Coordinates of C-alpha atoms and ligand atoms in Angstrom, one line a residue:
Chain S
X6 CA -0.1 0.1 0.1
X7 CA 1.3 3.6 -1.0
X8 CA 2.1 5.7 2.4
X9 CA -0.7 8.2 3.3
X10 CA 2.1 10.8 3.9
X11 CA 5.8 10.5 2.3
X12 CA 8.2 13.7 3.0
X13 CA 11.6 13.1 1.2
X14 CA 14.6 15.1 2.0
X15 CA 12.1 18.2 3.5
X16 CA 13.6 20.8 4.7
X17 CA 12.5 24.2 5.6
X18 CA 14.3 27.3 6.5
X19 CA 12.7 30.3 8.5
X20 CA 13.7 33.8 7.7
X21 CA 14.0 35.6 10.9
X22 CA 12.8 39.5 11.5
X23 CA 17.0 40.2 11.1
X24 CA 16.8 38.4 8.1
X25 CA 18.9 35.6 9.2
X26 CA 18.1 31.6 8.5
X27 CA 16.3 29.6 11.2
X28 CA 17.0 25.8 9.8
X29 CA 14.0 23.8 11.5
X30 CA 13.7 21.1 9.7
X31 CA 17.2 19.1 7.6
X32 CA 16.6 16.7 5.2
X33 CA 13.6 14.9 6.7
X34 CA 12.5 12.1 5.3
X35 CA 9.4 9.8 6.7
X36 CA 6.6 7.7 5.8
X37 CA 3.3 7.5 7.5
X38 CA 1.3 4.4 6.7
X39 CA -2.4 4.8 6.1
X40 CA -4.1 4.0 9.3
X41 CA -1.4 4.1 11.8
X42 CA -1.3 6.4 15.3
X43 CA 2.4 7.7 15.2
X44 CA 3.5 9.8 17.8
X45 CA 6.3 12.7 17.4
X46 CA 8.5 13.9 20.3
X47 CA 11.5 15.8 20.8
X48 CA 12.8 18.8 22.6
X49 CA 11.6 22.1 22.4
X50 CA 12.6 24.0 18.9
X51 CA 13.1 20.9 17.4
X52 CA 11.1 21.1 14.6
X53 CA 7.9 18.9 15.6
X54 CA 5.6 22.1 14.8
X55 CA 7.1 22.8 11.5
X56 CA 6.7 19.4 10.6
X57 CA 3.1 19.3 11.4
X58 CA 2.3 22.5 9.5
X59 CA 3.7 21.3 6.5
X60 CA 1.1 18.0 6.5
X61 CA -1.7 19.8 5.1
X62 CA 0.1 22.9 3.2
X63 CA 0.2 25.5 6.2
X64 CA 3.7 26.0 5.4
X65 CA 5.3 24.8 2.0
X66 CA 9.3 23.2 1.8
X67 CA 11.9 25.2 1.5
X68 CA 13.5 22.0 0.3
X69 CA 12.8 18.7 -1.0
X70 CA 8.9 17.4 -1.1
X71 CA 5.7 16.7 0.9
X72 CA 3.4 14.3 -0.5
X73 CA 0.0 13.9 0.8
X74 CA -1.9 10.9 -0.7
X75 CA 0.4 11.5 -3.7
X76 CA -0.2 14.9 -3.8
X77 CA 2.8 17.6 -3.7
X78 CA 2.1 20.5 -1.4
X79 CA 4.0 22.6 -3.7
X80 CA 1.1 22.3 -5.9
X81 CA -1.7 24.7 -5.4
X82 CA -4.5 23.0 -7.6
X83 CA -3.7 20.2 -4.9
X84 CA -4.4 22.3 -2.1
X85 CA -8.1 22.1 -1.0
X86 CA -7.7 18.0 -1.6
X87 CA -4.7 18.3 1.0
X88 CA -6.9 20.3 3.3
X89 CA -9.5 17.6 3.0
X90 CA -7.3 15.1 3.6
X91 CA -5.2 16.3 6.6
X92 CA -7.1 18.0 9.7
X93 CA -5.1 19.7 12.3
X94 CA -5.8 20.0 16.1
X95 CA -3.8 22.6 18.5
X96 CA -2.9 23.1 21.8
X97 CA -5.2 25.4 23.1
X98 CA -8.9 24.4 23.1
X99 CA -10.6 28.0 23.9
X100 CA -8.7 29.5 20.8
X101 CA -10.2 26.9 18.4
X102 CA -14.1 26.9 19.5
X103 CA -15.8 29.6 17.3
X104 CA -19.7 29.2 17.9
X105 CA -22.0 29.6 20.8
X106 CA -23.4 25.8 20.5
X107 CA -21.5 22.8 20.2
X108 CA -23.2 21.4 17.2
X109 CA -22.8 25.1 15.5
X110 CA -19.4 24.8 16.0
X111 CA -19.0 21.2 14.8
X112 CA -21.0 22.5 11.9
X113 CA -19.0 25.4 11.1
X114 CA -15.9 24.0 9.1
X115 CA -19.0 22.2 6.9
X116 CA -20.7 25.6 6.0
X117 CA -17.3 27.1 5.2
X118 CA -16.5 24.2 2.7
X119 CA -19.8 24.3 1.5
X120 CA -21.5 21.1 2.4
X121 CA -25.3 20.6 1.0
X122 CA -27.2 21.5 4.1
X123 CA -28.9 18.5 4.2
X124 CA -25.6 16.8 4.9
X125 CA -24.3 18.4 7.4
X126 CA -26.7 17.4 10.3
X127 CA -26.0 14.0 10.1
X128 CA -22.1 14.3 9.7
X129 CA -22.5 16.5 12.7
X130 CA -24.1 13.7 14.2
X131 CA -21.8 11.1 13.4
X132 CA -19.0 13.4 14.3
X133 CA -20.3 13.8 17.9
X134 CA -21.2 9.9 18.5
X135 CA -17.4 9.5 17.5
X136 CA -15.9 11.5 20.0
X137 CA -18.6 11.0 22.6
X138 CA -20.2 14.4 22.9
X139 CA -23.4 13.5 21.6
X140 CA -25.2 14.0 25.1
X141 CA -23.5 17.9 24.7
X142 CA -24.9 19.1 21.0
X143 CA -27.0 21.7 22.4
X144 CA -24.6 23.1 25.3
X145 CA -22.6 26.3 25.4
X146 CA -19.1 25.3 24.5
X147 CA -17.6 27.7 27.0
X148 CA -19.2 25.7 30.0
X149 CA -17.4 22.7 29.0
X150 CA -14.6 21.0 30.5
X151 CA -11.0 21.8 28.9
X152 CA -10.7 17.7 27.8
X153 CA -14.8 18.0 26.1
X154 CA -13.9 21.7 24.5
X155 CA -10.9 19.5 22.9
X156 CA -13.2 16.9 21.5
X157 CA -15.6 19.5 20.3
X158 CA -12.6 20.3 18.3
X159 CA -11.5 16.7 17.2
X160 CA -15.3 16.5 16.2
X161 CA -15.1 19.9 14.1
X162 CA -12.1 18.3 12.0
X163 CA -13.8 14.3 12.2
X164 CA -16.8 16.0 10.5
X165 CA -14.9 17.1 7.6
X166 CA -13.7 13.5 7.3
X167 CA -10.2 13.6 6.7
X168 CA -7.9 10.6 6.3
X169 CA -5.5 11.7 8.9
X170 CA -5.9 13.9 11.8
X171 CA -2.4 15.7 13.2
X172 CA -2.6 16.7 16.7
X173 CA 0.2 19.1 18.2
X174 CA 0.1 18.9 21.8
X175 CA -3.8 18.8 22.3
X176 CA -3.4 17.4 26.0
X177 CA -1.0 20.4 27.1
X178 CA -3.7 22.1 28.7
X179 CA -5.8 19.5 30.2
X180 CA -6.4 17.9 34.0
X181 CA -5.4 13.8 34.1
X182 CA -9.3 13.3 32.8
X183 CA -9.1 15.3 30.2
X184 CA -6.0 13.8 28.8
X185 CA -7.4 10.2 29.1
X186 CA -10.3 11.5 27.3
X187 CA -8.6 12.7 24.4
X188 CA -6.0 9.3 24.2
X189 CA -9.1 7.3 24.4
X190 CA -11.1 9.4 21.7
X191 CA -7.6 8.9 19.6
X192 CA -7.7 5.4 19.8
X193 CA -11.4 5.1 19.4
X194 CA -11.2 7.0 16.2
X195 CA -8.3 5.0 14.6
X196 CA -10.2 1.7 15.4
X197 CA -13.6 2.7 14.3
X198 CA -12.8 5.1 11.4
X199 CA -9.6 3.9 10.4
X200 CA -8.2 7.7 11.0
X201 CA -4.5 8.0 10.8
X202 CA -3.2 10.4 13.8
X203 CA 0.0 12.2 13.7
X204 CA 0.4 13.2 17.3
X205 CA 3.1 16.0 18.9
X206 CA 3.3 15.2 22.3
X207 CA 5.8 16.1 25.7
X208 CA 4.0 13.7 27.4
X209 CA 5.8 10.6 27.4
X210 CA 2.9 8.2 28.9
X211 CA 1.3 9.3 25.9
X212 CA 3.4 8.4 23.2
X213 CA 3.9 5.3 24.9
X214 CA 0.4 4.2 23.9
X215 CA 1.4 5.0 20.0
X216 CA 2.2 2.3 17.1
X217 CA 4.9 4.2 16.6
X218 CA 7.2 6.7 17.9
X219 CA 10.0 9.1 16.2
X220 CA 11.9 11.0 17.7
X221 CA 13.5 14.3 16.6
X222 CA 16.2 16.6 17.3
X223 CA 17.4 19.7 15.4
X224 CA 15.1 19.2 12.4
X225 CA 15.9 15.6 11.9
X226 CA 14.9 11.9 13.2
X227 CA 17.2 11.0 15.4
X228 CA 15.3 7.8 16.9
X229 CA 12.0 5.4 15.5
X230 CA 10.6 2.3 16.4
X231 CA 7.9 0.7 18.4
X232 CA 7.3 2.2 21.8
X233 CA 9.3 -0.6 23.8
X234 CA 12.3 0.1 21.5
X235 CA 12.3 3.8 22.0
X236 CA 11.7 3.9 25.7
X237 CA 13.8 1.4 26.6
X238 CA 16.9 3.6 25.6
X239 CA 16.4 5.8 28.7
X240 CA 20.4 7.1 28.7
X241 CA 19.9 8.2 24.9
X242 CA 16.7 9.8 25.7
X243 CA 17.8 12.1 28.5
X244 CA 20.6 13.1 26.3
X245 CA 18.1 14.7 23.7
X246 CA 16.3 16.4 26.3
X247 CA 13.6 13.3 26.8
X248 CA 12.5 10.9 29.6
X249 CA 11.7 7.8 29.6
X250 CA 8.2 6.7 31.1
X251 CA 8.8 5.8 35.2
X252 CA 8.9 1.7 34.5
X253 CA 11.6 1.9 32.3
X254 CA 13.3 4.5 34.8
X255 CA 13.0 2.6 37.6
X256 CA 14.0 -0.6 36.1
X257 CA 17.3 0.8 34.2
X258 CA 18.3 2.2 38.2
X259 CA 17.4 -1.2 39.4
X260 CA 19.6 -3.3 36.4
X261 CA 22.2 -0.7 37.0
X262 CA 22.2 -1.7 40.7
X263 CA 22.6 -5.6 40.0
X264 CA 19.0 -7.2 38.8
X265 CA 18.4 -8.8 35.9
X266 CA 15.0 -7.6 34.1
X267 CA 14.2 -7.7 30.5
X268 CA 15.0 -5.3 28.3
X269 CA 11.9 -4.3 27.2
X270 CA 10.2 -2.7 30.0
X271 CA 7.8 0.5 29.7
X272 CA 4.8 0.3 31.7
X273 CA 4.5 -0.1 35.1
X274 CA 2.2 -3.4 34.8
X275 CA 5.2 -4.8 32.7
X276 CA 7.9 -3.9 35.7
X277 CA 5.2 -5.1 38.5
X278 CA 5.3 -8.7 36.7
X279 CA 9.1 -8.7 36.4
X280 CA 9.0 -7.9 39.8
X281 CA 6.9 -9.9 41.5
X282 CA 7.5 -13.1 40.1
Chain O
X6 CA 4.7 37.7 55.7
X7 CA 1.9 36.1 53.3
X8 CA -0.7 36.5 51.0
X9 CA -4.4 36.2 52.6
X10 CA -7.4 35.6 50.8
X11 CA -10.5 36.1 53.5
X12 CA -13.8 34.8 51.8
X13 CA -13.4 35.6 48.4
X14 CA -16.2 35.1 45.6
X15 CA -15.3 35.6 42.2
X16 CA -18.4 36.5 39.5
X17 CA -16.9 36.8 35.6
X18 CA -19.5 38.8 33.6
X19 CA -22.1 39.5 36.5
X20 CA -25.2 40.7 35.8
X21 CA -25.1 39.5 32.1
X22 CA -26.6 36.1 30.9
X23 CA -23.2 34.6 30.8
X24 CA -22.3 35.1 34.7
X25 CA -20.2 32.6 35.8
X26 CA -18.9 32.3 39.9
X27 CA -15.4 31.1 39.7
X28 CA -14.9 31.5 43.2
X29 CA -17.0 30.4 46.0
X30 CA -15.5 31.9 49.4
X31 CA -12.2 30.8 49.4
X32 CA -10.2 31.6 52.4
X33 CA -6.4 30.6 52.3
X34 CA -3.0 32.4 53.7
X35 CA 0.4 31.5 51.7
X36 CA 3.4 32.2 53.7
X37 CA 6.7 33.4 52.6
X38 CA 8.7 29.9 52.5
X39 CA 5.4 28.1 51.4
X40 CA 5.8 25.7 47.8
X41 CA 1.9 25.6 47.3
X42 CA 0.8 23.5 44.5
X43 CA -2.2 24.7 43.1
X44 CA -4.2 21.3 41.3
X45 CA -8.0 21.0 39.8
X46 CA -10.2 20.4 37.1
X47 CA -9.8 22.5 33.8
X48 CA -12.6 25.3 35.2
X49 CA -12.1 24.8 38.4
X50 CA -11.1 28.2 39.0
X51 CA -7.1 28.1 39.7
X52 CA -6.3 30.8 37.5
X53 CA -8.8 32.9 38.6
X54 CA -7.6 32.1 42.0
X55 CA -3.8 33.2 41.4
X56 CA -4.9 36.2 39.7
X57 CA -5.9 37.8 43.0
X58 CA -2.8 37.0 44.5
X59 CA -1.7 39.7 43.0
X60 CA -4.6 42.1 42.4
X61 CA -5.1 41.4 38.9
X62 CA -8.2 40.0 39.6
X63 CA -10.3 42.0 42.5
X64 CA -12.5 39.9 44.3
X65 CA -16.5 40.0 43.5
X66 CA -16.7 39.9 47.5
X67 CA -14.5 39.3 50.7
X68 CA -10.8 40.6 50.6
X69 CA -6.9 40.1 49.6
X70 CA -4.2 41.0 52.0
X71 CA -0.2 40.9 50.5
X72 CA 1.6 41.3 54.1
X73 CA -1.2 42.3 55.7
X74 CA -2.0 45.6 53.4
X75 CA -5.8 45.3 52.2
X76 CA -5.5 45.5 48.3
X77 CA -8.7 47.5 48.0
X78 CA -7.8 49.7 50.9
X79 CA -6.4 53.4 50.3
X80 CA -2.8 52.1 51.6
X81 CA -0.2 54.3 49.9
X82 CA 2.1 51.0 49.4
X83 CA -0.6 49.0 47.6
X84 CA 1.9 49.3 44.6
X85 CA 4.8 48.3 46.0
X86 CA 3.5 45.1 47.8
X87 CA 1.8 43.8 44.6
X88 CA 5.5 44.5 42.7
X89 CA 6.7 41.6 45.6
X90 CA 4.1 39.3 43.5
X91 CA 5.8 37.9 40.1
X92 CA 3.2 35.6 37.9
X93 CA 3.8 33.4 34.8
X94 CA 0.5 33.2 33.1
X95 CA -0.9 30.0 32.0
X96 CA -0.5 31.5 28.2
X97 CA 2.5 33.1 27.8
X98 CA 1.8 34.9 24.6
X99 CA -0.3 36.9 26.7
X100 CA 2.7 38.2 28.4
X101 CA 5.2 38.7 25.7
X102 CA 5.2 42.1 23.8
X103 CA 8.3 43.4 23.1
X104 CA 10.3 43.0 19.9
X105 CA 13.2 41.0 20.8
X106 CA 13.5 38.5 23.3
X107 CA 16.1 40.7 25.4
X108 CA 14.0 43.6 25.7
X109 CA 10.9 41.3 26.7
X110 CA 13.3 40.5 29.8
X111 CA 15.1 43.6 30.3
X112 CA 11.4 45.1 30.8
X113 CA 10.9 44.4 34.9
X114 CA 14.8 44.9 35.7
X115 CA 14.5 48.5 33.9
X116 CA 11.3 49.2 35.9
X117 CA 13.1 48.6 38.9
X118 CA 15.8 51.6 37.7
X119 CA 18.7 49.4 37.1
X120 CA 21.4 50.6 35.1
X121 CA 21.9 49.6 31.7
X122 CA 24.9 47.2 32.6
X123 CA 22.9 45.7 35.2
X124 CA 20.4 44.8 33.2
X125 CA 22.5 43.0 30.8
X126 CA 23.4 41.1 33.6
X127 CA 19.8 39.8 35.0
X128 CA 18.9 39.4 31.3
X129 CA 22.0 36.9 31.0
X130 CA 20.8 35.5 34.1
X131 CA 17.3 34.8 33.4
X132 CA 17.7 33.1 30.0
X133 CA 20.6 30.9 31.5
X134 CA 17.8 30.3 34.0
X135 CA 15.5 28.8 31.5
X136 CA 18.0 27.5 29.1
X137 CA 17.8 29.9 26.5
X138 CA 21.2 30.2 24.8
X139 CA 22.1 34.0 25.1
X140 CA 24.1 34.6 21.8
X141 CA 20.9 32.3 19.7
X142 CA 17.8 33.7 21.2
X143 CA 18.9 37.2 22.3
X144 CA 18.3 39.5 19.4
X145 CA 15.3 37.0 17.8
X146 CA 11.7 38.0 18.1
X147 CA 9.7 36.3 20.8
X148 CA 6.8 35.8 18.8
X149 CA 8.4 33.1 16.5
X150 CA 10.2 30.8 18.6
X151 CA 8.5 27.5 19.0
X152 CA 5.6 27.0 22.0
X153 CA 8.4 26.2 24.4
X154 CA 10.7 28.6 23.7
X155 CA 8.0 31.2 23.9
X156 CA 7.1 29.7 27.4
X157 CA 11.0 30.3 28.6
X158 CA 10.9 33.9 27.7
X159 CA 7.8 34.0 29.8
X160 CA 9.0 32.6 32.7
X161 CA 12.4 34.8 32.1
X162 CA 10.9 37.7 32.2
X163 CA 8.8 37.0 35.6
X164 CA 12.0 35.3 37.2
X165 CA 14.2 38.3 36.0
X166 CA 11.8 40.6 38.4
X167 CA 13.2 38.4 41.4
X168 CA 9.6 38.4 43.1
X169 CA 9.1 37.5 47.1
X170 CA 6.5 35.4 45.9
X171 CA 6.9 33.6 42.5
X172 CA 3.3 32.5 41.0
X173 CA 3.7 29.9 37.6
X174 CA 0.2 29.3 36.5
X175 CA 0.8 25.7 33.9
X176 CA 4.5 26.6 33.6
X177 CA 5.5 22.9 32.4
X178 CA 2.8 23.0 30.1
X179 CA 5.2 22.9 26.3
X180 CA 8.2 22.6 27.8
X181 CA 10.3 19.5 27.4
X182 CA 10.7 17.1 29.9
X183 CA 14.7 18.4 30.0
X184 CA 13.9 21.7 30.3
X185 CA 10.8 21.1 32.8
X186 CA 13.8 19.2 35.0
X187 CA 16.2 21.8 34.6
X188 CA 13.6 24.5 35.5
X189 CA 12.5 23.2 38.3
X190 CA 15.9 22.4 39.6
X191 CA 16.7 26.2 39.3
X192 CA 13.4 27.1 41.0
X193 CA 13.9 24.8 44.0
X194 CA 17.4 26.5 44.3
X195 CA 15.8 29.5 44.2
X196 CA 13.1 28.7 46.6
X197 CA 16.0 27.4 49.1
X198 CA 18.6 30.4 48.6
X199 CA 15.8 33.1 49.0
X200 CA 12.9 31.5 51.2
X201 CA 10.3 33.2 48.8
X202 CA 6.7 31.7 48.3
X203 CA 6.3 29.8 45.0
X204 CA 2.6 29.1 44.2
X205 CA 2.5 26.7 41.1
X206 CA -0.4 25.5 39.6
X207 CA -0.2 22.3 37.7
X208 CA -1.8 19.7 36.0
X209 CA 1.3 17.3 36.8
X210 CA 0.3 15.2 40.0
X211 CA 4.1 13.9 39.8
X212 CA 5.1 17.8 39.9
X213 CA 2.9 18.6 42.6
X214 CA 4.3 15.7 44.4
X215 CA 7.9 16.0 43.9
X216 CA 8.1 19.6 44.5
X217 CA 5.3 21.1 46.4
X218 CA 5.0 21.1 50.6
X219 CA 1.6 22.0 50.9
X220 CA -1.1 20.9 48.1
X221 CA -4.2 23.2 47.7
X222 CA -7.3 20.9 45.5
X223 CA -10.0 23.4 43.9
X224 CA -12.9 21.9 42.4
X225 CA -15.7 23.2 41.2
X226 CA -14.5 27.4 42.4
X227 CA -14.0 25.8 45.9
X228 CA -11.2 24.6 47.8
X229 CA -11.8 21.0 48.1
X230 CA -8.4 19.8 50.0
X231 CA -5.5 21.2 51.8
X232 CA -2.9 19.3 52.9
X233 CA 0.8 17.6 52.6
X234 CA 1.0 15.7 49.7
X235 CA 1.4 12.7 51.6
X236 CA -2.2 13.4 53.1
X237 CA -3.2 14.3 49.7
X238 CA -2.4 11.4 47.4
X239 CA -1.7 8.4 49.9
X240 CA -5.4 8.8 51.5
X241 CA -7.8 10.7 48.8
X242 CA -7.5 8.6 45.6
X243 CA -11.0 8.3 45.4
X244 CA -11.9 11.8 45.7
X245 CA -8.9 13.3 43.3
X246 CA -10.1 10.8 40.9
X247 CA -14.2 12.5 41.3
X248 CA -12.5 16.0 40.9
X249 CA -11.0 14.9 37.5
X250 CA -7.3 14.2 38.9
X251 CA -5.4 11.5 40.0
X252 CA -2.1 9.7 42.0
X253 CA 1.3 10.3 41.1
X254 CA 2.2 7.6 38.6
X255 CA 4.7 6.6 41.4
X256 CA 2.0 6.0 43.5
X257 CA 0.3 3.9 40.9
X258 CA 2.9 1.7 40.5
X259 CA 4.0 1.1 44.4
X260 CA 0.4 0.1 44.6
X261 CA 1.0 -2.0 41.7
X262 CA 3.9 -3.5 43.7
X263 CA 2.7 -4.5 46.9
X264 CA -0.6 -6.0 45.2
X265 CA 1.9 -8.2 43.6
X266 CA 3.5 -9.3 46.9
X267 CA 6.6 -6.9 47.2
X268 CA 6.7 -6.2 50.9
X269 CA 7.4 -2.0 50.3
X270 CA 6.5 0.4 53.0
X271 CA 3.8 3.1 52.7
X272 CA 4.2 6.5 52.3
X273 CA 6.6 6.3 49.3
X274 CA 6.0 9.3 47.1
X275 CA 9.0 10.1 44.7
X276 CA 11.1 8.2 42.2
X277 CA 14.4 7.5 44.5
X278 CA 12.3 6.9 47.2
X279 CA 10.1 4.1 45.2
X280 CA 13.8 3.1 43.6
X281 CA 15.6 3.1 47.5
X282 CA 12.8 1.0 48.8
X283 CA 12.8 -2.0 46.1
X284 CA 16.6 -2.0 46.1
X285 CA 16.1 -2.8 49.7
X286 CA 13.5 -5.5 49.4
X287 CA 16.0 -7.3 47.0
X288 CA 19.0 -6.7 49.1
X289 CA 20.5 -4.6 46.6
X290 CA 23.1 -1.5 46.7
Ligands
ATP307 N1 7.9 31.9 12.6 C1 9.3 31.8 12.5 N2 10.4 32.5 12.2 C2 11.7 31.9 12.6 N3 12.3 31.1 13.3 C3 10.9 30.3 13.9 C4 9.5 30.5 13.7 N4 8.8 29.3 14.1 C5 9.4 28.6 14.9 N5 10.8 28.3 14.2 C6 12.4 28.2 14.9 O1 12.0 27.1 14.4 C7 12.8 25.7 14.9 C8 11.9 24.8 15.2 O2 10.1 25.3 15.6 P1 8.9 24.6 16.2 O3 7.7 25.5 16.6 O4 9.1 23.5 15.2 O5 9.4 23.5 17.2 P2 8.9 22.7 18.1 O6 9.3 21.0 18.1 O7 7.2 22.4 18.2 O8 9.2 23.3 19.8 P3 7.8 23.2 21.2 O9 8.3 22.0 21.6 O10 8.7 24.1 21.7 O11 6.8 23.3 20.9 C9 13.0 26.6 16.5 O12 14.2 27.0 16.4 C10 11.9 28.0 16.3 O13 12.7 29.0 17.1
ADP308 N1 -12.4 35.9 31.3 C1 -13.2 35.3 31.7 N2 -14.8 35.6 31.4 C2 -15.4 34.7 31.6 N3 -15.4 33.2 32.4 C3 -14.5 33.1 32.6 C4 -13.3 33.7 31.9 N4 -11.8 33.2 32.5 C5 -12.4 32.0 32.8 N5 -13.8 31.7 32.9 C6 -14.6 30.9 33.7 O1 -14.3 30.7 35.0 C7 -14.6 29.4 35.5 C8 -12.6 29.6 36.1 O2 -12.2 29.4 35.2 P1 -10.4 29.4 35.6 O3 -9.9 30.2 36.7 O4 -9.6 29.7 34.3 O5 -9.9 27.9 35.8 P2 -8.5 27.1 35.6 O6 -7.6 27.9 35.8 O7 -8.6 26.4 37.1 O8 -9.2 26.0 34.4 C9 -14.6 28.5 34.3 O9 -15.8 28.1 34.2 C10 -14.4 29.5 33.3 O10 -14.8 29.0 32.1
MG309 MG1 5.6 22.9 18.5
MG310 MG1 -6.0 28.0 34.2

């Protein structure tokens, strides 16, 4: 199967206020498969948000190529199709909500792209159901919790029926319950609607739940693999300003003290299983 | 030396259909030398509460005192009192305004009437504090930075003012784990060296457990609990879950290990303590 998104030597240089070049992506190569849940982690300023903005042509490459479902983002005639294929969700739920009633907010994007009226209602209902927010269709968004607001924002994107949703730190502003709700929503949409997710986060516990993790540094991918492969490399992660999940760190400390434990422990359950045998 | 709230109510957009009570009968004293973590679900009133601590919001009912000066009174030193409180806002873009990172951080020190050489020194120190390289970033526009870099500029600007009460409203949102660790280490040093008060609003139970010596739990505009990390995290797990919160990862791990039969003592809260306890029961060093 053709990958949904393909980055070939993708390079992005910003020009700052003083006309200096800031190299944010350097010849980055990546294929994102249909239906996968890909987590992107890396230090502040390593280029994650810049990468995200290329995936629906909010930014265009200054070098290399970004292909979305085979369409080159440089080719303006594809802009519409690319934006239909890849939706975005950002960090701050309050900045993403536009209407005074939840269902109107979800319908907003559909109206914007000229979806016929008769089609709007069923699509809004389906989208709200998909994020478990049907009960709130007639509520005022500003009275919802952060996690609920963020799910409304996701519903607004889901209603557009994209193949892929890019999320840039969607849980950074949420309480622990809200973070769990978003994780559950992502997995549900991946499972039930086969939506591909590119999920940027500084929470290692979230990245751990992805199918694949890529680690970025200075505009390049420096590690990638299944969560157990990436997160068991405790010392390397630290040099990249990241951390391993608690269980992996504790396991590493215990190994260091002479205990023999399996290499790929990353969850509390796995550590408990190994220690309590 | 304290900040005190007495029976504070706060209502947004009072008298309109959008009226929203964000604080209900909140009474509280925060003393210098305390490290207070404020936790609570989104919308529980955390940001509203901390904005009362420096007089940015005035209570709809009740009183606020900084070092016994009533902020609604007529004392001549009200402004000076407010200046003892430094606040890093939840959304850094709300407090960044200058054309360069240098100018942004220099604003506070300049306002205090320091000489240009002193100002530069302060900016250097503050950038170092948050791990932003001076040569690379001082002349950059703060609006052309990544989210985490912008957050660091906001923290640096407030640290440079050397407040006696430092309020941090979700400061680690958007920071990478390395930066979080490094900045908190510096904050702890500052806290211990200058015996200031730190008020940390956070959604990270791990941060609250690790750094604070007192935890305030807000829920639905009220103070639900006020106690030490041990009291809150070891004995109130159900109430925390009901308030959309959780117990720290460390406490969850210890629970699993004890259920699995490992004879760990009660009361373990931090990662080093957990590691040490496991080593002990396994006879490792
Ligand atoms: N508009 C801009 N103009 C100039 N440079 C920029 C601009 N936006 C970002 N940069 C720079 O590009 C680099 C990558 O930024 P990006 O926002 O992609 O980082 P990030 O990985 O998302 O970081 P964070 O974890 O802090 O969100 C950084 O060095 C940043 O300073
Ligand atoms: N500027 C505002 N106008 C109207 N309502 C607001 C405003 N700011 C906050 N609120 C409301 O007040 C309540 C408390 O908000 P806030 O203090 O920001 O909570 P927290 O910081 O705990 O997430 C929420 O219901 C929120 O929607
Ligand atoms: Mg970013
Ligand atoms: Mg807040």
